[in-house]
Every structure is written in C-alpha cells, then in structure tokens.
mmCIF file of C-alpha atoms in Angstrom:
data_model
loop_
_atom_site.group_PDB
_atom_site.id
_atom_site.type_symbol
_atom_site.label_atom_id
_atom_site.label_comp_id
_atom_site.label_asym_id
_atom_site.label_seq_id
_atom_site.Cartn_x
_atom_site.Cartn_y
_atom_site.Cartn_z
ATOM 1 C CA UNK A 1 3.068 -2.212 19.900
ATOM 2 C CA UNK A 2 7.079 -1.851 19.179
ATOM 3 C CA UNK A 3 7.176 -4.520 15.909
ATOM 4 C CA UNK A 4 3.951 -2.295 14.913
ATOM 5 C CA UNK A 5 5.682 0.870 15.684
ATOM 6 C CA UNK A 6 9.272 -0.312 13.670
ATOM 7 C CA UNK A 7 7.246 -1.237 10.986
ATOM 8 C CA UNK A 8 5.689 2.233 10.266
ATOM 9 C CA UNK A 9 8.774 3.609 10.768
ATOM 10 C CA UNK A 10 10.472 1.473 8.181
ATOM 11 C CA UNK A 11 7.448 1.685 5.544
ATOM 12 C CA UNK A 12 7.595 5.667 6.153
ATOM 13 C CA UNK A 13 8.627 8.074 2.983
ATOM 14 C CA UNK A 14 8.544 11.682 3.180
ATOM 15 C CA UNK A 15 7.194 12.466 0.033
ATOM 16 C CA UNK A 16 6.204 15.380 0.559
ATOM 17 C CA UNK A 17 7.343 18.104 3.197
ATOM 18 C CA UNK A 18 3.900 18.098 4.433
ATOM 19 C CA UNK A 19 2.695 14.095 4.148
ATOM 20 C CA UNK A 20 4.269 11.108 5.491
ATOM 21 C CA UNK A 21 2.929 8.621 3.451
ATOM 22 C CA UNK A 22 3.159 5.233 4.471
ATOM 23 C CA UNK A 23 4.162 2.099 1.941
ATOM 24 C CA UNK A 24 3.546 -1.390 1.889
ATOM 25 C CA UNK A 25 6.410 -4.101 0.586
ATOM 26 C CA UNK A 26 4.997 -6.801 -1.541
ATOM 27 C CA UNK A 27 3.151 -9.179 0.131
ATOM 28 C CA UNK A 28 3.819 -11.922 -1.392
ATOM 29 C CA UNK A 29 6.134 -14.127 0.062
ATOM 30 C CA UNK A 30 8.078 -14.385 -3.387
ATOM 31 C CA UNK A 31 10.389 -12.077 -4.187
ATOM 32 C CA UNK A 32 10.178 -8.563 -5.965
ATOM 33 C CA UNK A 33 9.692 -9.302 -9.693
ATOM 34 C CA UNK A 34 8.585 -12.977 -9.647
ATOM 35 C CA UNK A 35 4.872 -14.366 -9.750
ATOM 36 C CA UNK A 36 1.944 -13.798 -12.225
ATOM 37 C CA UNK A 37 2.129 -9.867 -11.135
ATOM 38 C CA UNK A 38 5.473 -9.371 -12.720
ATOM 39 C CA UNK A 39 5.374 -10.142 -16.457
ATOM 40 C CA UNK A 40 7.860 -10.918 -18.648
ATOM 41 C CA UNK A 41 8.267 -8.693 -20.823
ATOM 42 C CA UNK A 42 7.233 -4.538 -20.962
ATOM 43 C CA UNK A 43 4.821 -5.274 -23.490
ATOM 44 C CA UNK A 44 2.962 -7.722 -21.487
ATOM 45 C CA UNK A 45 3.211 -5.782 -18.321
ATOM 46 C CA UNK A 46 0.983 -3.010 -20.298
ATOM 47 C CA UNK A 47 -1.366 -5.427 -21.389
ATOM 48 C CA UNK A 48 -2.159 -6.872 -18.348
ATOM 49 C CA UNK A 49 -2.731 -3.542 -16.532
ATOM 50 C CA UNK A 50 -4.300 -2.420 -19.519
ATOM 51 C CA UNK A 51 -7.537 -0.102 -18.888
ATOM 52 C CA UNK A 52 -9.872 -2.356 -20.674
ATOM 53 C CA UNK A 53 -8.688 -4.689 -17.715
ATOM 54 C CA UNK A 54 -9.373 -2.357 -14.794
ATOM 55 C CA UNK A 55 -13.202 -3.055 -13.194
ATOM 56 C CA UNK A 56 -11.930 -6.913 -13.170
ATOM 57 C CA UNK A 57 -9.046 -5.684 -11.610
ATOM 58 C CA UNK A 58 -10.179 -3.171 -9.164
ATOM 59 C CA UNK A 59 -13.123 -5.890 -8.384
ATOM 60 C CA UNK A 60 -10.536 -7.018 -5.708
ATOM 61 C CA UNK A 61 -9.711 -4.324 -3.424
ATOM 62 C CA UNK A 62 -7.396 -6.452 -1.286
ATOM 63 C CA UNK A 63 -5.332 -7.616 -4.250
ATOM 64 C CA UNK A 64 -4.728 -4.148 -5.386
ATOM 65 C CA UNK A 65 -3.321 -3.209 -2.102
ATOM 66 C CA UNK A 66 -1.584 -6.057 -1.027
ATOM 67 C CA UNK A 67 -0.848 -8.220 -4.022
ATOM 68 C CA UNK A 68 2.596 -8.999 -5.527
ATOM 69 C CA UNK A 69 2.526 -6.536 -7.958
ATOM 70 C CA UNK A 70 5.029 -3.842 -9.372
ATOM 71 C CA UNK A 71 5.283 -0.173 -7.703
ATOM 72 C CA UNK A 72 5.395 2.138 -10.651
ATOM 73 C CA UNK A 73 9.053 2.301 -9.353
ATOM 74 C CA UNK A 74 9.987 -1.472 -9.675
ATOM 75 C CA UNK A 75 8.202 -0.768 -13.295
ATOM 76 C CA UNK A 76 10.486 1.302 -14.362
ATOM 77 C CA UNK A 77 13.414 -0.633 -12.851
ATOM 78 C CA UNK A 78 12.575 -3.877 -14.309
ATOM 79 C CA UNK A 79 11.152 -2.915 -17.995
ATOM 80 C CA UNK A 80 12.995 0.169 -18.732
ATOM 81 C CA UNK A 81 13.264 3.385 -18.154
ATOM 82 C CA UNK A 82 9.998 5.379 -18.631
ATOM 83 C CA UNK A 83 7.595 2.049 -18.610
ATOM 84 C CA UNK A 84 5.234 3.982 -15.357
ATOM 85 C CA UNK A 85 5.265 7.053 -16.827
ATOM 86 C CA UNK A 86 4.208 5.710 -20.239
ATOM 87 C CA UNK A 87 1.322 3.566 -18.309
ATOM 88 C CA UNK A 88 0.245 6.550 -16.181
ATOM 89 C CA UNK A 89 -0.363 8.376 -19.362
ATOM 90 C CA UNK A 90 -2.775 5.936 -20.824
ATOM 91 C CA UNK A 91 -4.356 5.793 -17.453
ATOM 92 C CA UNK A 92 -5.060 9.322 -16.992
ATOM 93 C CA UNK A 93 -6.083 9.867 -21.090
ATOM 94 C CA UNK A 94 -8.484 7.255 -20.367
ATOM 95 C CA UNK A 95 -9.958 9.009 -16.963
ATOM 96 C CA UNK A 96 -10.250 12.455 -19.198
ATOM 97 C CA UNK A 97 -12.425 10.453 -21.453
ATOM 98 C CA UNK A 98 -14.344 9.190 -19.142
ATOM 99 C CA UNK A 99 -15.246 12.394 -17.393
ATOM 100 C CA UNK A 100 -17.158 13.742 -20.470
ATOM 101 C CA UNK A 101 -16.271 17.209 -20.100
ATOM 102 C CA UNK A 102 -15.541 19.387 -23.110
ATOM 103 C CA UNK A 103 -11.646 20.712 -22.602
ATOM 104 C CA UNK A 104 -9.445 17.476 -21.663
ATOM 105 C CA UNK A 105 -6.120 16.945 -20.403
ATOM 106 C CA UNK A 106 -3.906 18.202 -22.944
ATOM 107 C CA UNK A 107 -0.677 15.749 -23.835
ATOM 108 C CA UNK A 108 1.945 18.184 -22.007
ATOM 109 C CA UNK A 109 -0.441 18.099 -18.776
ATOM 110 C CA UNK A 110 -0.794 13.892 -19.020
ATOM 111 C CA UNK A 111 3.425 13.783 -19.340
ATOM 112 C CA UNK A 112 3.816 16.295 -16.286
ATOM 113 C CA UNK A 113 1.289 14.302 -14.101
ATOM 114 C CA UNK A 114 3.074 10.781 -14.864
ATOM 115 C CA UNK A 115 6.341 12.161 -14.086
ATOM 116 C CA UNK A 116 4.778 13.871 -10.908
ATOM 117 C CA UNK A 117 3.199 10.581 -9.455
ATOM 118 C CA UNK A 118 6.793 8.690 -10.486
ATOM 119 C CA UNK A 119 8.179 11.001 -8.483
ATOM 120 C CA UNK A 120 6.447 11.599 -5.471
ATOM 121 C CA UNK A 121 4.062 8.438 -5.087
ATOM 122 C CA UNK A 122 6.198 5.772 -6.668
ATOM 123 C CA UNK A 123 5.771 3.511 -3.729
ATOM 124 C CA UNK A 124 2.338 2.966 -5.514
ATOM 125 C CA UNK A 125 1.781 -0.301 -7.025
ATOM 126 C CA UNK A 126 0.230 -0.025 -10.494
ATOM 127 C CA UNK A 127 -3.516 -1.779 -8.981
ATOM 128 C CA UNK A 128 -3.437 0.932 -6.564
ATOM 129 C CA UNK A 129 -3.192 3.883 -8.855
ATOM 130 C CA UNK A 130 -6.014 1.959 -11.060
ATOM 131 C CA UNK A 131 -8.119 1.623 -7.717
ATOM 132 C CA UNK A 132 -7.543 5.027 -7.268
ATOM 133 C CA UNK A 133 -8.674 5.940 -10.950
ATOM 134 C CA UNK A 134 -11.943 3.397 -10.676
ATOM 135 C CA UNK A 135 -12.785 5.633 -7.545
ATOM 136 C CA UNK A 136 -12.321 8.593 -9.152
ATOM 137 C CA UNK A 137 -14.749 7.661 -11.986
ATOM 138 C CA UNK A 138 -17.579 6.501 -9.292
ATOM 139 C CA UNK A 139 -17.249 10.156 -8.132
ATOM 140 C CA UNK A 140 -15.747 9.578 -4.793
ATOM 141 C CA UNK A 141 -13.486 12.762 -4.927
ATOM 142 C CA UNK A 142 -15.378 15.063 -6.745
ATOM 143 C CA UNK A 143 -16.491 16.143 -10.292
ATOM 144 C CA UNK A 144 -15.171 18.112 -13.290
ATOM 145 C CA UNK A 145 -17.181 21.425 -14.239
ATOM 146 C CA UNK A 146 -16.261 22.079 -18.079
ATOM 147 C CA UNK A 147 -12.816 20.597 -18.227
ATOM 148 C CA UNK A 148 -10.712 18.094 -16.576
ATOM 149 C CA UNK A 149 -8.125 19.609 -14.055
ATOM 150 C CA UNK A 150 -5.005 18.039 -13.290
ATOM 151 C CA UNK A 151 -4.636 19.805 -9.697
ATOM 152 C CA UNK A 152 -8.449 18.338 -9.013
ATOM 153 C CA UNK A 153 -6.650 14.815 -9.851
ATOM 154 C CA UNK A 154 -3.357 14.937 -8.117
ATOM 155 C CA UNK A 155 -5.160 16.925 -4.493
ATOM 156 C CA UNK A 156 -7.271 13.284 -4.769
ATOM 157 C CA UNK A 157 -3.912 11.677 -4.472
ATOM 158 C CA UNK A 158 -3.783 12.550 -0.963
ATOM 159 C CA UNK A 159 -7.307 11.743 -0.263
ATOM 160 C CA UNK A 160 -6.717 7.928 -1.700
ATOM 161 C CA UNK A 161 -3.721 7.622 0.198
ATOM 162 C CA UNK A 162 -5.639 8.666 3.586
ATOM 163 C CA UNK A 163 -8.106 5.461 2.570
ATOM 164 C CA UNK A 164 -5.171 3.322 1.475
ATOM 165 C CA UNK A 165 -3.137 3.639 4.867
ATOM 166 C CA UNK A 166 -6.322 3.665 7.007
ATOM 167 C CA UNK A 167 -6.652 -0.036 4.860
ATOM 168 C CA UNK A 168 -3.295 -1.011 5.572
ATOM 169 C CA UNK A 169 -3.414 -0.137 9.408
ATOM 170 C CA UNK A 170 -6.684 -2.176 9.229
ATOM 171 C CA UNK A 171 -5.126 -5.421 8.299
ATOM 172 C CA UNK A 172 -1.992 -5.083 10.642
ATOM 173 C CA UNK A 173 -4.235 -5.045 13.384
ATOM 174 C CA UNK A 174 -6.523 -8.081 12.128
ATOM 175 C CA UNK A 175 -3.175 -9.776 11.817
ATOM 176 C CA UNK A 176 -1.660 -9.107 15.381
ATOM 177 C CA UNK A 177 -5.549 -9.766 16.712
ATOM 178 C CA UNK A 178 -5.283 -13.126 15.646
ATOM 179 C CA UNK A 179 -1.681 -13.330 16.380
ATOM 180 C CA UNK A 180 -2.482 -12.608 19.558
ATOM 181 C CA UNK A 181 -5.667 -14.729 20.134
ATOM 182 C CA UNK A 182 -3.649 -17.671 18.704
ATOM 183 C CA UNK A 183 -0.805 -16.755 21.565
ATOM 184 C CA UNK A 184 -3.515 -17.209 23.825
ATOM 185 C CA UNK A 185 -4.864 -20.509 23.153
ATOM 186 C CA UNK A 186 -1.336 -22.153 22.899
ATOM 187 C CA UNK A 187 -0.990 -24.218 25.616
ATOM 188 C CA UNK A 188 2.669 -23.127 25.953
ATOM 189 C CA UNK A 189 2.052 -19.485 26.460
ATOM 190 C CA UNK A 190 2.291 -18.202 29.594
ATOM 191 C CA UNK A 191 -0.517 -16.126 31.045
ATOM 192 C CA UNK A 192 0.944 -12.579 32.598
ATOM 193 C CA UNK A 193 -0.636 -13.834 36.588
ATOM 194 C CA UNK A 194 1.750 -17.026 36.303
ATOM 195 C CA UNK A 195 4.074 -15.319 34.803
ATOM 196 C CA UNK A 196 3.954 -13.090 38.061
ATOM 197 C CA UNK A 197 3.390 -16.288 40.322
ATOM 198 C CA UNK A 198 6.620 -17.630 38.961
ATOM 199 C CA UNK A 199 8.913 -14.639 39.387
ATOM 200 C CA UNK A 200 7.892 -14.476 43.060
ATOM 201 C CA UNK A 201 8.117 -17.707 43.850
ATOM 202 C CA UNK A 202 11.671 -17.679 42.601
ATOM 203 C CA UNK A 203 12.189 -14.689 45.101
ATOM 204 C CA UNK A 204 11.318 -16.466 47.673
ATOM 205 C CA UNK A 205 13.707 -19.625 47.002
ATOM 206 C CA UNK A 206 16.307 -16.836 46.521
ATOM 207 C CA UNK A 207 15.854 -15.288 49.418
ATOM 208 C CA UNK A 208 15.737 -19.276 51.457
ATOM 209 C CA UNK A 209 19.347 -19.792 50.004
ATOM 210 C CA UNK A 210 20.706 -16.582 51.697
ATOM 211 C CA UNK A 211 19.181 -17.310 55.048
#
C-alpha cells in the first residue's frame, strides 16, 4: 500500500552501510517530551528507567515499542548532553553482572559501547534498549563463555532490531486491517463493482448527449 510504503520510507535511517533500520515516532498523540515518559528533570529520567525498574518495565512489550518515551537521542537533547550515554553505561554494567562470568566489561569498553549505540541506534527509545537487555539475560541471543564480550552484545543489536521491525510491521498491518474492515462496513463506502456500475453508466449518458 502507498501510505504504507511512504511511511517506511520516511521512518528509514541508514545506520549502517549494510542495515536499513527502520524507526518508529512516538506514538503518543502528545508531543515529543510531554507525558509521564518524559520526566522532568535528568535525575528523574534515570530513576525511572532505572535497572531495578526493568522486569516491570519490560513486562509490557507493546509499551516499550510504542510508548511515548524518549529515544536515547531526545535524551540527550532534552537533559543534557551525555544523559544516554551515561544510562547505557549503567545498563550494560548491570548486564555484565548479570552474566556471571569471571572477566567483565571493563569501564573503557562500557563508554565505547554507549557512545556506539548513541551513535548508530539512537532512534532507540530507552524501553527498547532495556527490552533488548531483559532478552539478552533470558538467553535469547546467546551466552558468554569466560568473559563478557562487547562484539557478542552489539552483533545482538541487529538481531533485536530484526524482532523489533518485524513487531512494528505487525501492528501497521493490524491497523490498516481494521482500517480497512471498518471502510467496509460504512455504509458510505463504495464497493469497487458499483464503483464500476457507476462509471459506465455515466458513459453511457455521455455518449446519449453526443448522439
């Protein structure tokens, strides 16, 4: 469908030269940086997307993807400079810990990833990188043998993403399904066969008034 199509196109961001990767705007009807997602303050944005907070969170799958939330772009636009990237770190410490291997992520490694996923995945809202991380700790992209590896990590980026668009292309359809089923049982919408019957019988008085 064409409205389908433009959308992709306009949600499109070449990341990568190898991965278009597809983004979502907020959802919400509100604008960017209003409602309950978007804090006040910094220090209130890191409490609510605190780890401690993250299985309630990550509970609801829908609301990480398509919830009003900030991308850990907006975060940085709206609280300062270096508020994702300060996030992401405490995020990934806290997946290293979890993992329960002997060597973790050392602090230079846990700075270099946050600015990496600023840079090329900052179309992410911050629910979506912690669904990411609670499917990571379930084991859904792999293990750790013996230490915790960064490139292990960011290659199950990609993989996420692959589940997050297939999830987004999932509810656009739903939505133009029912858009579409509603169409059909308005009583002003005109089937395609009368649509046809119509055209041709204004042919024919057309083709009366020249005769």
């Amino acid at each position: 469908m064409e409205h389908r199509k433009e959308r992709r196109r306009n949600e499109q961001r070449d990341s990568t030269p190898t991965q278009g990767l597809r983004r979502i705007s907020q959802s919400n009807p509100k604008r960017i940086g209003e409602g309950e997602g978007f804090p006040k303050t910094k220090k209130e944005l890191l409490l609510k997307y605190h780890v401690n907070n993250s299985v309630t969170i990550t509970n609801d799958q829908t609301y990480c993807i398509f919830g009003n939330v900030p991308t850990l772009w907006a975060a940085n636009n709206i609280y300062g400079k270096g508020t994702a990237e300060e996030w992401l770190v405490y995020q990934f410490s806290d997946l290293s810990e979890f993992a329960g291997v002997s060597k973790k992520i050392n602090s230079q490694q846990l700075l270099q990833m946050a600015q990496l996923m600023v840079a090329d995945f900052g179309y992410l809202k911050m629910t979506e990188v912690m669904l990411f991380i609670r499917r990571f700790k379930i084991g859904r992209y792999g293990t750790f043998y013996g230490n915790v590896d960064p490139l292990v990590i960011m290659d199950s980026v990609g993989k996420f993403l692959v589940e997050r668009n297939d999830t987004i292309d999932a509810h656009y359809s739903e939505l133009e399904i029912k858009k579409a089923n509603a169409d059909i049982g308005n009583e002003k919408c005109v089937s395609y066969q009368d649509y046809l019957k119509y055209h041709k019988n204004k042919k024919k008085k057309e083709q009366r008034w020249l005769t």
